[in-house]
């Protein structure tokens, strides 16, 4: 289930964010979290299964029509079970009127998601 980030999830969110290659440095990580807390165009969501938070997806509202997925991360113990894809789907269904784009940090996995969808539809 996708849930909205709140301050009480800060530590777990930073742990998940740190799996992104560009977020290894603690200072960078703190700045990123600050942006999600302060900037209303930056929105962070977490993926909860039973009582555990195992995934994170962060988006930016680029303009009226598009959203960019700029962070996506799953706890290593829960990878390859479709959580990453489920988070992308959850964002898509929450913002059906917006075009969902990747940025340079997430394009690898998002392209893979698109391919998986095409294969399912064909
Ligand atoms: C990317 C990530 C979120 C995927 O989460 P997940 O829950 O394992 O994803 P799913 O189970 O829905 O999909 C798994 C598929 O995505 C593929 N995948 C994982 N990372 C990928 C990447 N960077 N580029 C392309 N495909 C990728 C896997 O190979 C797997 O394919 P397979 O099942 O054919 O082997 C997870 O691997 C992660 O947290 N990585 C570290 C953070 C990161 O680098 N994020 C940016 C990715 S561009």
PDB file of C-alpha atoms and ligand atoms in Angstrom:
ATOM      1  CA  UNK A   1       0.000   0.000   0.000  1.00  0.00           C
ATOM      2  CA  UNK A   2       1.301   3.443  -0.891  1.00  0.00           C
ATOM      3  CA  UNK A   3       1.354   6.031   1.897  1.00  0.00           C
ATOM      4  CA  UNK A   4       2.458   9.631   2.097  1.00  0.00           C
ATOM      5  CA  UNK A   5       5.761  10.515   3.730  1.00  0.00           C
ATOM      6  CA  UNK A   6       5.641  12.248   7.091  1.00  0.00           C
ATOM      7  CA  UNK A   7       8.381  13.451   9.395  1.00  0.00           C
ATOM      8  CA  UNK A   8       8.140  10.414  11.701  1.00  0.00           C
ATOM      9  CA  UNK A   9       9.311   8.272   8.741  1.00  0.00           C
ATOM     10  CA  UNK A  10      12.424  10.385   8.171  1.00  0.00           C
ATOM     11  CA  UNK A  11      14.995   7.758   9.230  1.00  0.00           C
ATOM     12  CA  UNK A  12      13.498   4.899   7.256  1.00  0.00           C
ATOM     13  CA  UNK A  13      13.047   7.191   4.239  1.00  0.00           C
ATOM     14  CA  UNK A  14      16.697   8.270   4.392  1.00  0.00           C
ATOM     15  CA  UNK A  15      17.763   4.629   4.646  1.00  0.00           C
ATOM     16  CA  UNK A  16      15.783   3.766   1.516  1.00  0.00           C
ATOM     17  CA  UNK A  17      16.931   6.875  -0.363  1.00  0.00           C
ATOM     18  CA  UNK A  18      20.548   5.978   0.350  1.00  0.00           C
ATOM     19  CA  UNK A  19      20.230   2.998  -2.041  1.00  0.00           C
ATOM     20  CA  UNK A  20      20.038   5.497  -4.916  1.00  0.00           C
ATOM     21  CA  UNK A  21      23.537   5.818  -6.373  1.00  0.00           C
ATOM     22  CA  UNK A  22      23.449   9.649  -6.206  1.00  0.00           C
ATOM     23  CA  UNK A  23      22.354   9.705  -2.538  1.00  0.00           C
ATOM     24  CA  UNK A  24      25.248   7.983  -0.824  1.00  0.00           C
ATOM     25  CA  UNK A  25      26.566  11.107   0.867  1.00  0.00           C
ATOM     26  CA  UNK A  26      24.801  11.992   4.152  1.00  0.00           C
ATOM     27  CA  UNK A  27      24.755  15.731   3.386  1.00  0.00           C
ATOM     28  CA  UNK A  28      23.144  15.145  -0.018  1.00  0.00           C
ATOM     29  CA  UNK A  29      20.644  12.801   1.601  1.00  0.00           C
ATOM     30  CA  UNK A  30      19.674  15.382   4.237  1.00  0.00           C
ATOM     31  CA  UNK A  31      19.226  18.055   1.566  1.00  0.00           C
ATOM     32  CA  UNK A  32      17.040  15.753  -0.499  1.00  0.00           C
ATOM     33  CA  UNK A  33      14.777  14.937   2.452  1.00  0.00           C
ATOM     34  CA  UNK A  34      14.570  18.645   3.291  1.00  0.00           C
ATOM     35  CA  UNK A  35      13.387  19.387  -0.249  1.00  0.00           C
ATOM     36  CA  UNK A  36      10.650  16.777   0.071  1.00  0.00           C
ATOM     37  CA  UNK A  37       9.562  18.295   3.381  1.00  0.00           C
ATOM     38  CA  UNK A  38       9.700  21.929   2.292  1.00  0.00           C
ATOM     39  CA  UNK A  39       8.915  22.103  -1.414  1.00  0.00           C
ATOM     40  CA  UNK A  40       5.303  21.396  -2.284  1.00  0.00           C
ATOM     41  CA  UNK A  41       6.248  20.372  -5.820  1.00  0.00           C
ATOM     42  CA  UNK A  42       8.327  17.544  -4.371  1.00  0.00           C
ATOM     43  CA  UNK A  43       6.244  14.660  -2.997  1.00  0.00           C
ATOM     44  CA  UNK A  44       7.529  11.547  -1.300  1.00  0.00           C
ATOM     45  CA  UNK A  45       5.625   8.276  -0.869  1.00  0.00           C
ATOM     46  CA  UNK A  46       6.456   5.057   0.934  1.00  0.00           C
ATOM     47  CA  UNK A  47       5.386   1.493   0.309  1.00  0.00           C
ATOM     48  CA  UNK A  48       4.024  -0.323   3.347  1.00  0.00           C
ATOM     49  CA  UNK A  49       3.443  -4.062   3.567  1.00  0.00           C
ATOM     50  CA  UNK A  50       1.883  -5.243   6.794  1.00  0.00           C
ATOM     51  CA  UNK A  51       3.764  -3.126   9.346  1.00  0.00           C
ATOM     52  CA  UNK A  52       6.979  -2.708   7.347  1.00  0.00           C
ATOM     53  CA  UNK A  53       8.027   0.181   5.135  1.00  0.00           C
ATOM     54  CA  UNK A  54       9.981  -1.421   2.315  1.00  0.00           C
ATOM     55  CA  UNK A  55       9.959   1.044  -0.583  1.00  0.00           C
ATOM     56  CA  UNK A  56      10.117   4.714  -1.483  1.00  0.00           C
ATOM     57  CA  UNK A  57       9.115   6.720  -4.538  1.00  0.00           C
ATOM     58  CA  UNK A  58       9.694  10.449  -4.941  1.00  0.00           C
ATOM     59  CA  UNK A  59       8.102  12.646  -7.577  1.00  0.00           C
ATOM     60  CA  UNK A  60       8.324  16.238  -8.771  1.00  0.00           C
ATOM     61  CA  UNK A  61       5.437  18.139 -10.313  1.00  0.00           C
ATOM     62  CA  UNK A  62       7.276  19.588 -13.297  1.00  0.00           C
ATOM     63  CA  UNK A  63       4.358  21.613 -14.660  1.00  0.00           C
ATOM     64  CA  UNK A  64       0.582  21.382 -15.100  1.00  0.00           C
ATOM     65  CA  UNK A  65       0.780  18.274 -17.230  1.00  0.00           C
ATOM     66  CA  UNK A  66       3.722  16.171 -16.119  1.00  0.00           C
ATOM     67  CA  UNK A  67       5.294  14.433 -13.162  1.00  0.00           C
ATOM     68  CA  UNK A  68       8.867  13.260 -13.009  1.00  0.00           C
ATOM     69  CA  UNK A  69       9.812  10.228 -10.917  1.00  0.00           C
ATOM     70  CA  UNK A  70      13.134  11.193  -9.492  1.00  0.00           C
ATOM     71  CA  UNK A  71      13.759   8.645  -6.747  1.00  0.00           C
ATOM     72  CA  UNK A  72      12.739   5.010  -6.487  1.00  0.00           C
ATOM     73  CA  UNK A  73      14.131   2.478  -4.092  1.00  0.00           C
ATOM     74  CA  UNK A  74      13.200  -0.868  -2.525  1.00  0.00           C
ATOM     75  CA  UNK A  75      14.742  -2.550   0.507  1.00  0.00           C
ATOM     76  CA  UNK A  76      17.222  -5.143  -0.860  1.00  0.00           C
ATOM     77  CA  UNK A  77      15.461  -7.979   1.032  1.00  0.00           C
ATOM     78  CA  UNK A  78      12.234  -7.252  -0.866  1.00  0.00           C
ATOM     79  CA  UNK A  79      13.490  -6.710  -4.411  1.00  0.00           C
ATOM     80  CA  UNK A  80      12.384  -8.706  -7.486  1.00  0.00           C
ATOM     81  CA  UNK A  81       8.894  -9.152  -6.041  1.00  0.00           C
ATOM     82  CA  UNK A  82       7.211  -6.409  -8.056  1.00  0.00           C
ATOM     83  CA  UNK A  83       7.301  -3.689  -5.372  1.00  0.00           C
ATOM     84  CA  UNK A  84       9.152  -1.211  -7.614  1.00  0.00           C
ATOM     85  CA  UNK A  85       6.646  -1.723 -10.416  1.00  0.00           C
ATOM     86  CA  UNK A  86       3.688  -1.535  -8.000  1.00  0.00           C
ATOM     87  CA  UNK A  87       4.900   1.861  -6.741  1.00  0.00           C
ATOM     88  CA  UNK A  88       5.113   3.223 -10.302  1.00  0.00           C
ATOM     89  CA  UNK A  89       1.588   1.875 -10.982  1.00  0.00           C
ATOM     90  CA  UNK A  90       0.290   3.479  -7.775  1.00  0.00           C
ATOM     91  CA  UNK A  91       1.638   6.882  -8.835  1.00  0.00           C
ATOM     92  CA  UNK A  92       0.156   6.444 -12.308  1.00  0.00           C
ATOM     93  CA  UNK A  93      -3.278   5.626 -10.923  1.00  0.00           C
ATOM     94  CA  UNK A  94      -3.139   8.478  -8.420  1.00  0.00           C
ATOM     95  CA  UNK A  95      -2.322  11.035 -11.146  1.00  0.00           C
ATOM     96  CA  UNK A  96      -4.181   9.714 -14.188  1.00  0.00           C
ATOM     97  CA  UNK A  97      -4.354  13.174 -15.781  1.00  0.00           C
ATOM     98  CA  UNK A  98      -0.552  13.635 -15.774  1.00  0.00           C
ATOM     99  CA  UNK A  99       2.188  12.360 -18.000  1.00  0.00           C
ATOM    100  CA  UNK A 100       4.678  10.322 -15.946  1.00  0.00           C
ATOM    101  CA  UNK A 101       8.303  10.833 -16.867  1.00  0.00           C
ATOM    102  CA  UNK A 102      11.649   9.553 -15.618  1.00  0.00           C
ATOM    103  CA  UNK A 103      14.754  11.563 -14.928  1.00  0.00           C
ATOM    104  CA  UNK A 104      18.361  10.487 -15.449  1.00  0.00           C
ATOM    105  CA  UNK A 105      18.362   8.771 -12.043  1.00  0.00           C
ATOM    106  CA  UNK A 106      15.305   6.602 -12.647  1.00  0.00           C
ATOM    107  CA  UNK A 107      15.198   6.106 -16.411  1.00  0.00           C
ATOM    108  CA  UNK A 108      16.807   2.635 -16.216  1.00  0.00           C
ATOM    109  CA  UNK A 109      14.138   1.069 -14.066  1.00  0.00           C
ATOM    110  CA  UNK A 110      11.239   3.051 -15.562  1.00  0.00           C
ATOM    111  CA  UNK A 111      12.156   1.935 -19.088  1.00  0.00           C
ATOM    112  CA  UNK A 112      12.193  -1.609 -17.764  1.00  0.00           C
ATOM    113  CA  UNK A 113       8.685  -1.061 -16.301  1.00  0.00           C
ATOM    114  CA  UNK A 114       7.373   0.206 -19.665  1.00  0.00           C
ATOM    115  CA  UNK A 115       8.804  -2.884 -21.382  1.00  0.00           C
ATOM    116  CA  UNK A 116       7.160  -5.146 -18.804  1.00  0.00           C
ATOM    117  CA  UNK A 117       3.814  -3.392 -19.460  1.00  0.00           C
ATOM    118  CA  UNK A 118       4.181  -3.738 -23.237  1.00  0.00           C
ATOM    119  CA  UNK A 119       4.916  -7.446 -22.862  1.00  0.00           C
ATOM    120  CA  UNK A 120       1.824  -7.873 -20.690  1.00  0.00           C
ATOM    121  CA  UNK A 121      -0.356  -6.066 -23.212  1.00  0.00           C
ATOM    122  CA  UNK A 122       0.911  -7.902 -26.284  1.00  0.00           C
TER     123      UNK A 122
HETATM  124  C1  LIG B   1      15.201  -0.286  -9.018  1.00  0.00           C
HETATM  125  C2  LIG B   1      14.477  -0.933  -7.843  1.00  0.00           C
HETATM  126  C3  LIG B   1      13.626   0.124  -7.150  1.00  0.00           C
HETATM  127  C4  LIG B   1      13.549  -2.044  -8.374  1.00  0.00           C
HETATM  128  O1  LIG B   1      12.751  -2.536  -7.312  1.00  0.00           O
HETATM  129  P1  LIG B   1      12.081  -3.995  -7.373  1.00  0.00           P
HETATM  130  O2  LIG B   1      11.005  -4.021  -6.347  1.00  0.00           O
HETATM  131  O3  LIG B   1      13.121  -5.038  -7.299  1.00  0.00           O
HETATM  132  O4  LIG B   1      11.431  -3.961  -8.825  1.00  0.00           O
HETATM  133  P2  LIG B   1      10.436  -5.006  -9.523  1.00  0.00           P
HETATM  134  O5  LIG B   1      10.408  -6.270  -8.710  1.00  0.00           O
HETATM  135  O6  LIG B   1       9.144  -4.341  -9.808  1.00  0.00           O
HETATM  136  O7  LIG B   1      11.160  -5.235 -10.912  1.00  0.00           O
HETATM  137  C5  LIG B   1      12.358  -5.938 -10.940  1.00  0.00           C
HETATM  138  C6  LIG B   1      13.006  -5.820 -12.312  1.00  0.00           C
HETATM  139  O8  LIG B   1      13.614  -4.535 -12.483  1.00  0.00           O
HETATM  140  C7  LIG B   1      14.943  -4.678 -12.970  1.00  0.00           C
HETATM  141  N1  LIG B   1      15.797  -3.570 -12.524  1.00  0.00           N
HETATM  142  C8  LIG B   1      16.225  -3.295 -11.285  1.00  0.00           C
HETATM  143  N2  LIG B   1      17.005  -2.195 -11.287  1.00  0.00           N
HETATM  144  C9  LIG B   1      17.056  -1.756 -12.571  1.00  0.00           C
HETATM  145  C10 LIG B   1      17.709  -0.675 -13.212  1.00  0.00           C
HETATM  146  N3  LIG B   1      18.453   0.192 -12.536  1.00  0.00           N
HETATM  147  N4  LIG B   1      17.554  -0.548 -14.544  1.00  0.00           N
HETATM  148  C11 LIG B   1      16.769  -1.414 -15.245  1.00  0.00           C
HETATM  149  N5  LIG B   1      16.133  -2.467 -14.693  1.00  0.00           N
HETATM  150  C12 LIG B   1      16.286  -2.636 -13.365  1.00  0.00           C
HETATM  151  C13 LIG B   1      15.406  -5.988 -12.354  1.00  0.00           C
HETATM  152  O9  LIG B   1      16.458  -6.532 -13.114  1.00  0.00           O
HETATM  153  C14 LIG B   1      14.157  -6.836 -12.417  1.00  0.00           C
HETATM  154  O10 LIG B   1      14.026  -7.473 -13.653  1.00  0.00           O
HETATM  155  P3  LIG B   1      13.934  -9.059 -13.723  1.00  0.00           P
HETATM  156  O11 LIG B   1      12.791  -9.422 -12.826  1.00  0.00           O
HETATM  157  O12 LIG B   1      13.707  -9.295 -15.184  1.00  0.00           O
HETATM  158  O13 LIG B   1      15.243  -9.541 -13.199  1.00  0.00           O
HETATM  159  C15 LIG B   1      15.469  -1.593  -6.859  1.00  0.00           C
HETATM  160  O14 LIG B   1      16.309  -2.469  -7.561  1.00  0.00           O
HETATM  161  C16 LIG B   1      16.342  -0.579  -6.100  1.00  0.00           C
HETATM  162  O15 LIG B   1      15.950  -0.085  -5.040  1.00  0.00           O
HETATM  163  N6  LIG B   1      17.556  -0.267  -6.640  1.00  0.00           N
HETATM  164  C17 LIG B   1      18.467   0.658  -5.945  1.00  0.00           C
HETATM  165  C18 LIG B   1      18.010   2.086  -6.131  1.00  0.00           C
HETATM  166  C19 LIG B   1      18.161   2.551  -7.584  1.00  0.00           C
HETATM  167  O16 LIG B   1      19.188   2.364  -8.191  1.00  0.00           O
HETATM  168  N7  LIG B   1      17.095   3.219  -8.081  1.00  0.00           N
HETATM  169  C20 LIG B   1      17.105   3.789  -9.428  1.00  0.00           C
HETATM  170  C21 LIG B   1      16.856   2.736 -10.470  1.00  0.00           C
HETATM  171  S1  LIG B   1      17.031   3.370 -12.131  1.00  0.00           S
END
